[in-house]
PDB file of C-alpha atoms in Angstrom:
ATOM      1  CA  UNK U   1       0.000   0.000   0.000  1.00 81.00           C
ATOM      2  CA  UNK U   2       1.322   3.429  -0.913  1.00 88.00           C
ATOM      3  CA  UNK U   3       2.055   5.990   1.784  1.00 90.00           C
ATOM      4  CA  UNK U   4      -0.179   8.991   1.164  1.00 92.00           C
ATOM      5  CA  UNK U   5       0.257  12.289   2.982  1.00 90.00           C
ATOM      6  CA  UNK U   6      -2.045  15.278   3.300  1.00 89.00           C
ATOM      7  CA  UNK U   7       0.034  18.461   3.360  1.00 89.00           C
ATOM      8  CA  UNK U   8      -1.243  21.887   4.306  1.00 92.00           C
ATOM      9  CA  UNK U   9       0.377  25.181   5.203  1.00 94.00           C
ATOM     10  CA  UNK U  10       0.062  26.080   8.860  1.00 93.00           C
ATOM     11  CA  UNK U  11       1.006  28.971  11.101  1.00 95.00           C
ATOM     12  CA  UNK U  12       3.202  28.273  14.100  1.00 96.00           C
ATOM     13  CA  UNK U  13       4.531  31.425  15.729  1.00 97.00           C
ATOM     14  CA  UNK U  14       6.875  29.470  18.012  1.00 97.00           C
ATOM     15  CA  UNK U  15       8.572  27.579  15.171  1.00 98.00           C
ATOM     16  CA  UNK U  16       8.655  30.663  12.951  1.00 97.00           C
ATOM     17  CA  UNK U  17      10.451  32.690  15.625  1.00 98.00           C
ATOM     18  CA  UNK U  18      13.088  29.958  16.001  1.00 98.00           C
ATOM     19  CA  UNK U  19      13.608  29.626  12.250  1.00 98.00           C
ATOM     20  CA  UNK U  20      13.890  33.375  11.620  1.00 97.00           C
ATOM     21  CA  UNK U  21      16.387  33.821  14.455  1.00 98.00           C
ATOM     22  CA  UNK U  22      18.435  30.792  13.362  1.00 98.00           C
ATOM     23  CA  UNK U  23      18.510  31.862   9.706  1.00 98.00           C
ATOM     24  CA  UNK U  24      19.636  35.361  10.678  1.00 98.00           C
ATOM     25  CA  UNK U  25      22.617  33.845  12.528  1.00 98.00           C
ATOM     26  CA  UNK U  26      23.378  31.381   9.735  1.00 98.00           C
ATOM     27  CA  UNK U  27      23.093  34.031   7.008  1.00 98.00           C
ATOM     28  CA  UNK U  28      25.867  35.878   8.805  1.00 98.00           C
ATOM     29  CA  UNK U  29      28.103  32.856   9.352  1.00 98.00           C
ATOM     30  CA  UNK U  30      27.799  31.426   5.852  1.00 97.00           C
ATOM     31  CA  UNK U  31      27.704  34.787   4.105  1.00 96.00           C
ATOM     32  CA  UNK U  32      24.390  33.907   2.482  1.00 92.00           C
ATOM     33  CA  UNK U  33      21.391  36.214   2.299  1.00 93.00           C
ATOM     34  CA  UNK U  34      18.827  33.458   1.910  1.00 95.00           C
ATOM     35  CA  UNK U  35      15.728  35.173   0.528  1.00 94.00           C
ATOM     36  CA  UNK U  36      14.361  32.978  -2.273  1.00 93.00           C
ATOM     37  CA  UNK U  37      13.821  29.239  -2.149  1.00 93.00           C
ATOM     38  CA  UNK U  38      14.218  29.157   1.611  1.00 95.00           C
ATOM     39  CA  UNK U  39      13.945  25.789   3.359  1.00 96.00           C
ATOM     40  CA  UNK U  40      10.441  24.499   3.960  1.00 97.00           C
ATOM     41  CA  UNK U  41       9.776  23.407   7.534  1.00 97.00           C
ATOM     42  CA  UNK U  42       7.699  20.231   7.699  1.00 97.00           C
ATOM     43  CA  UNK U  43       6.303  19.344  11.116  1.00 97.00           C
ATOM     44  CA  UNK U  44       5.713  15.618  11.430  1.00 96.00           C
ATOM     45  CA  UNK U  45       2.678  14.968  13.606  1.00 95.00           C
ATOM     46  CA  UNK U  46       3.616  11.542  14.918  1.00 95.00           C
ATOM     47  CA  UNK U  47       6.077   8.650  14.932  1.00 95.00           C
ATOM     48  CA  UNK U  48       4.103   6.746  12.301  1.00 95.00           C
ATOM     49  CA  UNK U  49       4.711   9.569   9.815  1.00 95.00           C
ATOM     50  CA  UNK U  50       8.438   9.691  10.577  1.00 96.00           C
ATOM     51  CA  UNK U  51       8.796   5.922  10.117  1.00 95.00           C
ATOM     52  CA  UNK U  52       6.933   6.105   6.808  1.00 95.00           C
ATOM     53  CA  UNK U  53       9.146   8.939   5.565  1.00 94.00           C
ATOM     54  CA  UNK U  54      12.506   7.603   6.756  1.00 92.00           C
ATOM     55  CA  UNK U  55      12.066   3.863   7.041  1.00 91.00           C
ATOM     56  CA  UNK U  56      13.708   4.078  10.455  1.00 88.00           C
ATOM     57  CA  UNK U  57      11.861   2.471  13.339  1.00 85.00           C
ATOM     58  CA  UNK U  58      12.345   3.232  17.005  1.00 84.00           C
ATOM     59  CA  UNK U  59      11.772   6.530  18.775  1.00 87.00           C
ATOM     60  CA  UNK U  60      15.134   8.251  18.306  1.00 88.00           C
ATOM     61  CA  UNK U  61      14.682  10.071  14.961  1.00 93.00           C
ATOM     62  CA  UNK U  62      13.267  13.549  15.595  1.00 96.00           C
ATOM     63  CA  UNK U  63      14.605  15.624  12.711  1.00 96.00           C
ATOM     64  CA  UNK U  64      16.459  15.541   9.410  1.00 95.00           C
ATOM     65  CA  UNK U  65      17.194  17.591   6.302  1.00 94.00           C
ATOM     66  CA  UNK U  66      16.290  16.498   2.780  1.00 92.00           C
ATOM     67  CA  UNK U  67      16.935  18.547  -0.358  1.00 87.00           C
ATOM     68  CA  UNK U  68      17.350  21.629   1.851  1.00 89.00           C
ATOM     69  CA  UNK U  69      13.954  21.118   3.486  1.00 95.00           C
ATOM     70  CA  UNK U  70      13.704  20.500   7.215  1.00 97.00           C
ATOM     71  CA  UNK U  71      11.623  17.739   8.778  1.00 97.00           C
ATOM     72  CA  UNK U  72      11.095  17.723  12.538  1.00 97.00           C
ATOM     73  CA  UNK U  73       8.750  16.062  14.953  1.00 97.00           C
ATOM     74  CA  UNK U  74       6.017  18.526  15.935  1.00 97.00           C
ATOM     75  CA  UNK U  75       6.824  20.131  19.291  1.00 97.00           C
ATOM     76  CA  UNK U  76       3.209  19.565  20.369  1.00 96.00           C
ATOM     77  CA  UNK U  77       3.767  15.792  20.376  1.00 95.00           C
ATOM     78  CA  UNK U  78       7.498  15.704  21.078  1.00 96.00           C
ATOM     79  CA  UNK U  79       7.595  13.677  24.282  1.00 95.00           C
ATOM     80  CA  UNK U  80       4.607  11.524  23.345  1.00 95.00           C
ATOM     81  CA  UNK U  81       6.119  10.483  20.009  1.00 95.00           C
ATOM     82  CA  UNK U  82       9.834  10.225  20.900  1.00 94.00           C
ATOM     83  CA  UNK U  83      12.199   9.008  23.574  1.00 92.00           C
ATOM     84  CA  UNK U  84      13.456  12.559  24.198  1.00 92.00           C
ATOM     85  CA  UNK U  85      12.437  15.020  26.868  1.00 93.00           C
ATOM     86  CA  UNK U  86      11.152  18.345  25.581  1.00 95.00           C
ATOM     87  CA  UNK U  87      11.940  21.946  26.310  1.00 94.00           C
ATOM     88  CA  UNK U  88      11.881  25.011  24.089  1.00 97.00           C
ATOM     89  CA  UNK U  89      15.661  25.488  24.093  1.00 95.00           C
ATOM     90  CA  UNK U  90      16.314  21.910  22.987  1.00 95.00           C
ATOM     91  CA  UNK U  91      13.762  22.220  20.219  1.00 97.00           C
ATOM     92  CA  UNK U  92      15.369  25.429  18.995  1.00 97.00           C
ATOM     93  CA  UNK U  93      18.751  23.683  18.837  1.00 96.00           C
ATOM     94  CA  UNK U  94      17.210  20.812  16.880  1.00 97.00           C
ATOM     95  CA  UNK U  95      15.716  23.126  14.267  1.00 98.00           C
ATOM     96  CA  UNK U  96      18.916  25.142  13.955  1.00 98.00           C
ATOM     97  CA  UNK U  97      21.006  21.969  13.648  1.00 97.00           C
ATOM     98  CA  UNK U  98      18.948  20.809  10.684  1.00 97.00           C
ATOM     99  CA  UNK U  99      19.010  24.290   9.126  1.00 98.00           C
ATOM    100  CA  UNK U 100      22.821  24.222   9.255  1.00 97.00           C
ATOM    101  CA  UNK U 101      22.716  21.171   6.999  1.00 95.00           C
ATOM    102  CA  UNK U 102      20.622  23.113   4.494  1.00 95.00           C
ATOM    103  CA  UNK U 103      23.085  26.008   4.570  1.00 96.00           C
ATOM    104  CA  UNK U 104      25.994  23.599   4.173  1.00 94.00           C
ATOM    105  CA  UNK U 105      24.431  22.157   1.032  1.00 91.00           C
ATOM    106  CA  UNK U 106      23.796  25.656  -0.291  1.00 92.00           C
ATOM    107  CA  UNK U 107      27.463  26.504   0.335  1.00 91.00           C
ATOM    108  CA  UNK U 108      28.751  23.418  -1.479  1.00 87.00           C
ATOM    109  CA  UNK U 109      26.313  24.189  -4.351  1.00 75.00           C
ATOM    110  CA  UNK U 110      27.302  21.187  -6.449  1.00 67.00           C
ATOM    111  CA  UNK U 111      26.676  17.571  -5.518  1.00 62.00           C
ATOM    112  CA  UNK U 112      29.196  16.583  -2.895  1.00 60.00           C
ATOM    113  CA  UNK U 113      31.405  13.690  -3.894  1.00 63.00           C
ATOM    114  CA  UNK U 114      32.844  13.172  -0.453  1.00 71.00           C
ATOM    115  CA  UNK U 115      30.926  13.154   2.787  1.00 80.00           C
ATOM    116  CA  UNK U 116      32.959  13.576   5.963  1.00 91.00           C
ATOM    117  CA  UNK U 117      30.170  12.964   8.454  1.00 93.00           C
ATOM    118  CA  UNK U 118      32.211  14.245  11.371  1.00 95.00           C
ATOM    119  CA  UNK U 119      32.542  17.628   9.646  1.00 96.00           C
ATOM    120  CA  UNK U 120      28.900  17.596   8.530  1.00 93.00           C
ATOM    121  CA  UNK U 121      27.438  16.827  11.960  1.00 94.00           C
ATOM    122  CA  UNK U 122      30.127  18.631  13.932  1.00 95.00           C
ATOM    123  CA  UNK U 123      29.428  21.916  12.155  1.00 97.00           C
ATOM    124  CA  UNK U 124      25.669  21.535  12.646  1.00 96.00           C
ATOM    125  CA  UNK U 125      26.175  20.840  16.342  1.00 95.00           C
ATOM    126  CA  UNK U 126      28.654  23.685  16.785  1.00 96.00           C
ATOM    127  CA  UNK U 127      26.531  26.354  15.095  1.00 97.00           C
ATOM    128  CA  UNK U 128      23.391  25.260  16.921  1.00 96.00           C
ATOM    129  CA  UNK U 129      25.084  25.462  20.323  1.00 93.00           C
ATOM    130  CA  UNK U 130      25.428  21.795  21.215  1.00 84.00           C
ATOM    131  CA  UNK U 131      29.073  22.149  22.300  1.00 79.00           C
ATOM    132  CA  UNK U 132      27.771  23.644  25.557  1.00 81.00           C
ATOM    133  CA  UNK U 133      25.559  20.621  26.154  1.00 76.00           C
ATOM    134  CA  UNK U 134      27.568  17.643  24.882  1.00 80.00           C
ATOM    135  CA  UNK U 135      29.657  15.781  27.450  1.00 79.00           C
ATOM    136  CA  UNK U 136      33.208  17.132  27.420  1.00 86.00           C
ATOM    137  CA  UNK U 137      35.860  14.725  26.145  1.00 89.00           C
ATOM    138  CA  UNK U 138      39.331  13.970  27.465  1.00 90.00           C
ATOM    139  CA  UNK U 139      40.937  13.451  24.074  1.00 94.00           C
ATOM    140  CA  UNK U 140      39.978  12.810  20.463  1.00 95.00           C
ATOM    141  CA  UNK U 141      39.973   9.124  19.600  1.00 95.00           C
ATOM    142  CA  UNK U 142      37.047   8.172  17.344  1.00 93.00           C
ATOM    143  CA  UNK U 143      35.475  11.062  15.370  1.00 94.00           C
ATOM    144  CA  UNK U 144      37.601  10.487  12.250  1.00 94.00           C
ATOM    145  CA  UNK U 145      36.044   7.040  11.920  1.00 92.00           C
ATOM    146  CA  UNK U 146      32.831   8.734  10.864  1.00 91.00           C
ATOM    147  CA  UNK U 147      33.492   9.615   7.274  1.00 88.00           C
ATOM    148  CA  UNK U 148      30.714   7.752   5.507  1.00 80.00           C
ATOM    149  CA  UNK U 149      29.746   5.855   8.591  1.00 69.00           C
ATOM    150  CA  UNK U 150      27.175   8.030  10.313  1.00 65.00           C
ATOM    151  CA  UNK U 151      25.886   6.816  13.686  1.00 71.00           C
ATOM    152  CA  UNK U 152      24.848   8.298  16.981  1.00 75.00           C
ATOM    153  CA  UNK U 153      28.459   8.246  18.161  1.00 87.00           C
ATOM    154  CA  UNK U 154      29.530  10.757  15.504  1.00 89.00           C
ATOM    155  CA  UNK U 155      28.239  13.538  17.755  1.00 90.00           C
ATOM    156  CA  UNK U 156      30.414  12.699  20.773  1.00 91.00           C
ATOM    157  CA  UNK U 157      33.621  14.313  19.497  1.00 94.00           C
ATOM    158  CA  UNK U 158      32.865  15.980  16.170  1.00 95.00           C
ATOM    159  CA  UNK U 159      31.381  19.143  17.673  1.00 95.00           C
ATOM    160  CA  UNK U 160      34.586  19.748  19.634  1.00 95.00           C
ATOM    161  CA  UNK U 161      36.754  19.112  16.566  1.00 97.00           C
ATOM    162  CA  UNK U 162      34.794  21.702  14.594  1.00 97.00           C
ATOM    163  CA  UNK U 163      34.879  24.067  17.568  1.00 96.00           C
ATOM    164  CA  UNK U 164      38.681  23.983  17.340  1.00 96.00           C
ATOM    165  CA  UNK U 165      38.649  24.589  13.591  1.00 98.00           C
ATOM    166  CA  UNK U 166      36.368  27.614  13.821  1.00 97.00           C
ATOM    167  CA  UNK U 167      37.648  29.215  16.998  1.00 96.00           C
ATOM    168  CA  UNK U 168      41.360  28.737  16.333  1.00 97.00           C
ATOM    169  CA  UNK U 169      41.387  29.266  12.553  1.00 97.00           C
ATOM    170  CA  UNK U 170      38.263  31.336  11.873  1.00 97.00           C
ATOM    171  CA  UNK U 171      35.260  30.635   9.691  1.00 97.00           C
ATOM    172  CA  UNK U 172      36.879  31.489   6.337  1.00 97.00           C
ATOM    173  CA  UNK U 173      38.899  28.277   6.236  1.00 98.00           C
ATOM    174  CA  UNK U 174      36.006  25.984   7.086  1.00 97.00           C
ATOM    175  CA  UNK U 175      33.777  27.693   4.517  1.00 97.00           C
ATOM    176  CA  UNK U 176      36.549  27.283   1.941  1.00 96.00           C
ATOM    177  CA  UNK U 177      36.742  23.605   2.854  1.00 96.00           C
ATOM    178  CA  UNK U 178      32.992  23.186   2.368  1.00 94.00           C
ATOM    179  CA  UNK U 179      33.013  24.986  -0.972  1.00 92.00           C
ATOM    180  CA  UNK U 180      35.648  22.591  -2.293  1.00 91.00           C
ATOM    181  CA  UNK U 181      34.013  19.366  -1.106  1.00 90.00           C
ATOM    182  CA  UNK U 182      32.469  18.887  -4.539  1.00 87.00           C
ATOM    183  CA  UNK U 183      35.958  18.786  -6.099  1.00 86.00           C
ATOM    184  CA  UNK U 184      37.331  15.839  -4.143  1.00 85.00           C
ATOM    185  CA  UNK U 185      36.405  12.188  -4.333  1.00 84.00           C
ATOM    186  CA  UNK U 186      36.750  10.070  -1.250  1.00 87.00           C
ATOM    187  CA  UNK U 187      38.556  10.250   2.055  1.00 90.00           C
ATOM    188  CA  UNK U 188      42.117  10.432   0.697  1.00 92.00           C
ATOM    189  CA  UNK U 189      41.366  13.492  -1.435  1.00 93.00           C
ATOM    190  CA  UNK U 190      39.469  15.112   1.417  1.00 93.00           C
ATOM    191  CA  UNK U 191      42.457  14.664   3.735  1.00 95.00           C
ATOM    192  CA  UNK U 192      44.736  16.311   1.147  1.00 95.00           C
ATOM    193  CA  UNK U 193      42.301  19.207   0.763  1.00 95.00           C
ATOM    194  CA  UNK U 194      42.073  19.589   4.524  1.00 97.00           C
ATOM    195  CA  UNK U 195      45.890  19.647   4.810  1.00 97.00           C
ATOM    196  CA  UNK U 196      46.126  22.229   2.015  1.00 97.00           C
ATOM    197  CA  UNK U 197      43.674  24.566   3.746  1.00 98.00           C
ATOM    198  CA  UNK U 198      44.678  24.097   7.382  1.00 98.00           C
ATOM    199  CA  UNK U 199      48.344  23.190   7.063  1.00 97.00           C
ATOM    200  CA  UNK U 200      48.059  19.942   9.014  1.00 97.00           C
ATOM    201  CA  UNK U 201      46.651  16.484   8.426  1.00 96.00           C
ATOM    202  CA  UNK U 202      43.361  15.534  10.126  1.00 97.00           C
ATOM    203  CA  UNK U 203      44.695  13.073  12.703  1.00 97.00           C
ATOM    204  CA  UNK U 204      43.826  12.483  16.342  1.00 97.00           C
ATOM    205  CA  UNK U 205      47.343  13.491  17.356  1.00 97.00           C
ATOM    206  CA  UNK U 206      47.095  16.855  15.602  1.00 97.00           C
ATOM    207  CA  UNK U 207      43.637  17.627  16.983  1.00 97.00           C
ATOM    208  CA  UNK U 208      44.720  16.639  20.489  1.00 96.00           C
ATOM    209  CA  UNK U 209      47.681  19.023  20.246  1.00 96.00           C
ATOM    210  CA  UNK U 210      45.313  21.826  19.283  1.00 96.00           C
ATOM    211  CA  UNK U 211      42.962  20.925  22.136  1.00 88.00           C
ATOM    212  CA  UNK U 212      45.613  21.686  24.773  1.00 77.00           C
TER     213      UNK U 212
END
């Protein structure tokens, strides 16, 4: 049986306020004045809808980006339809995290041929403020494993790696890295591009030195 959805435009002042504030911040960071073709925000009413759209069972999935559009579990049913506790600040971070993905795609412009998940998720976490809420780490030891191997563990260290890149080297370098992702194929080429831009290879040893 086909999955059939009824879509309608709705007004949600709470979500709109979050999105407008987040996009103002992200416009500034990415140097994009996003006026036309802005991301659509699709509020998923329940878990059944999320499972139908993603194919992922369980109660953990609460938001994702697809073709620059943002899908999130409706805040009205957040605790009922997920395993997560709800508060307004957390929900704002979730929306902003997914919007960062849309901005990242807009920055790359062309289809990306390499997908360093640690950079992808780390940047979304960093710009949405998760570095203040993730458990602090002693040293880097696993984030580089997540290149095309996305899992829940990618978030543990990646936000702190990106925090180092932005706060020690500025945003220009990381934006330059994103813009050139479409020119490299695979992990080896990405590592060369990273070294060219930052002047060091992406290794745990090098990131741990920068962490001190």
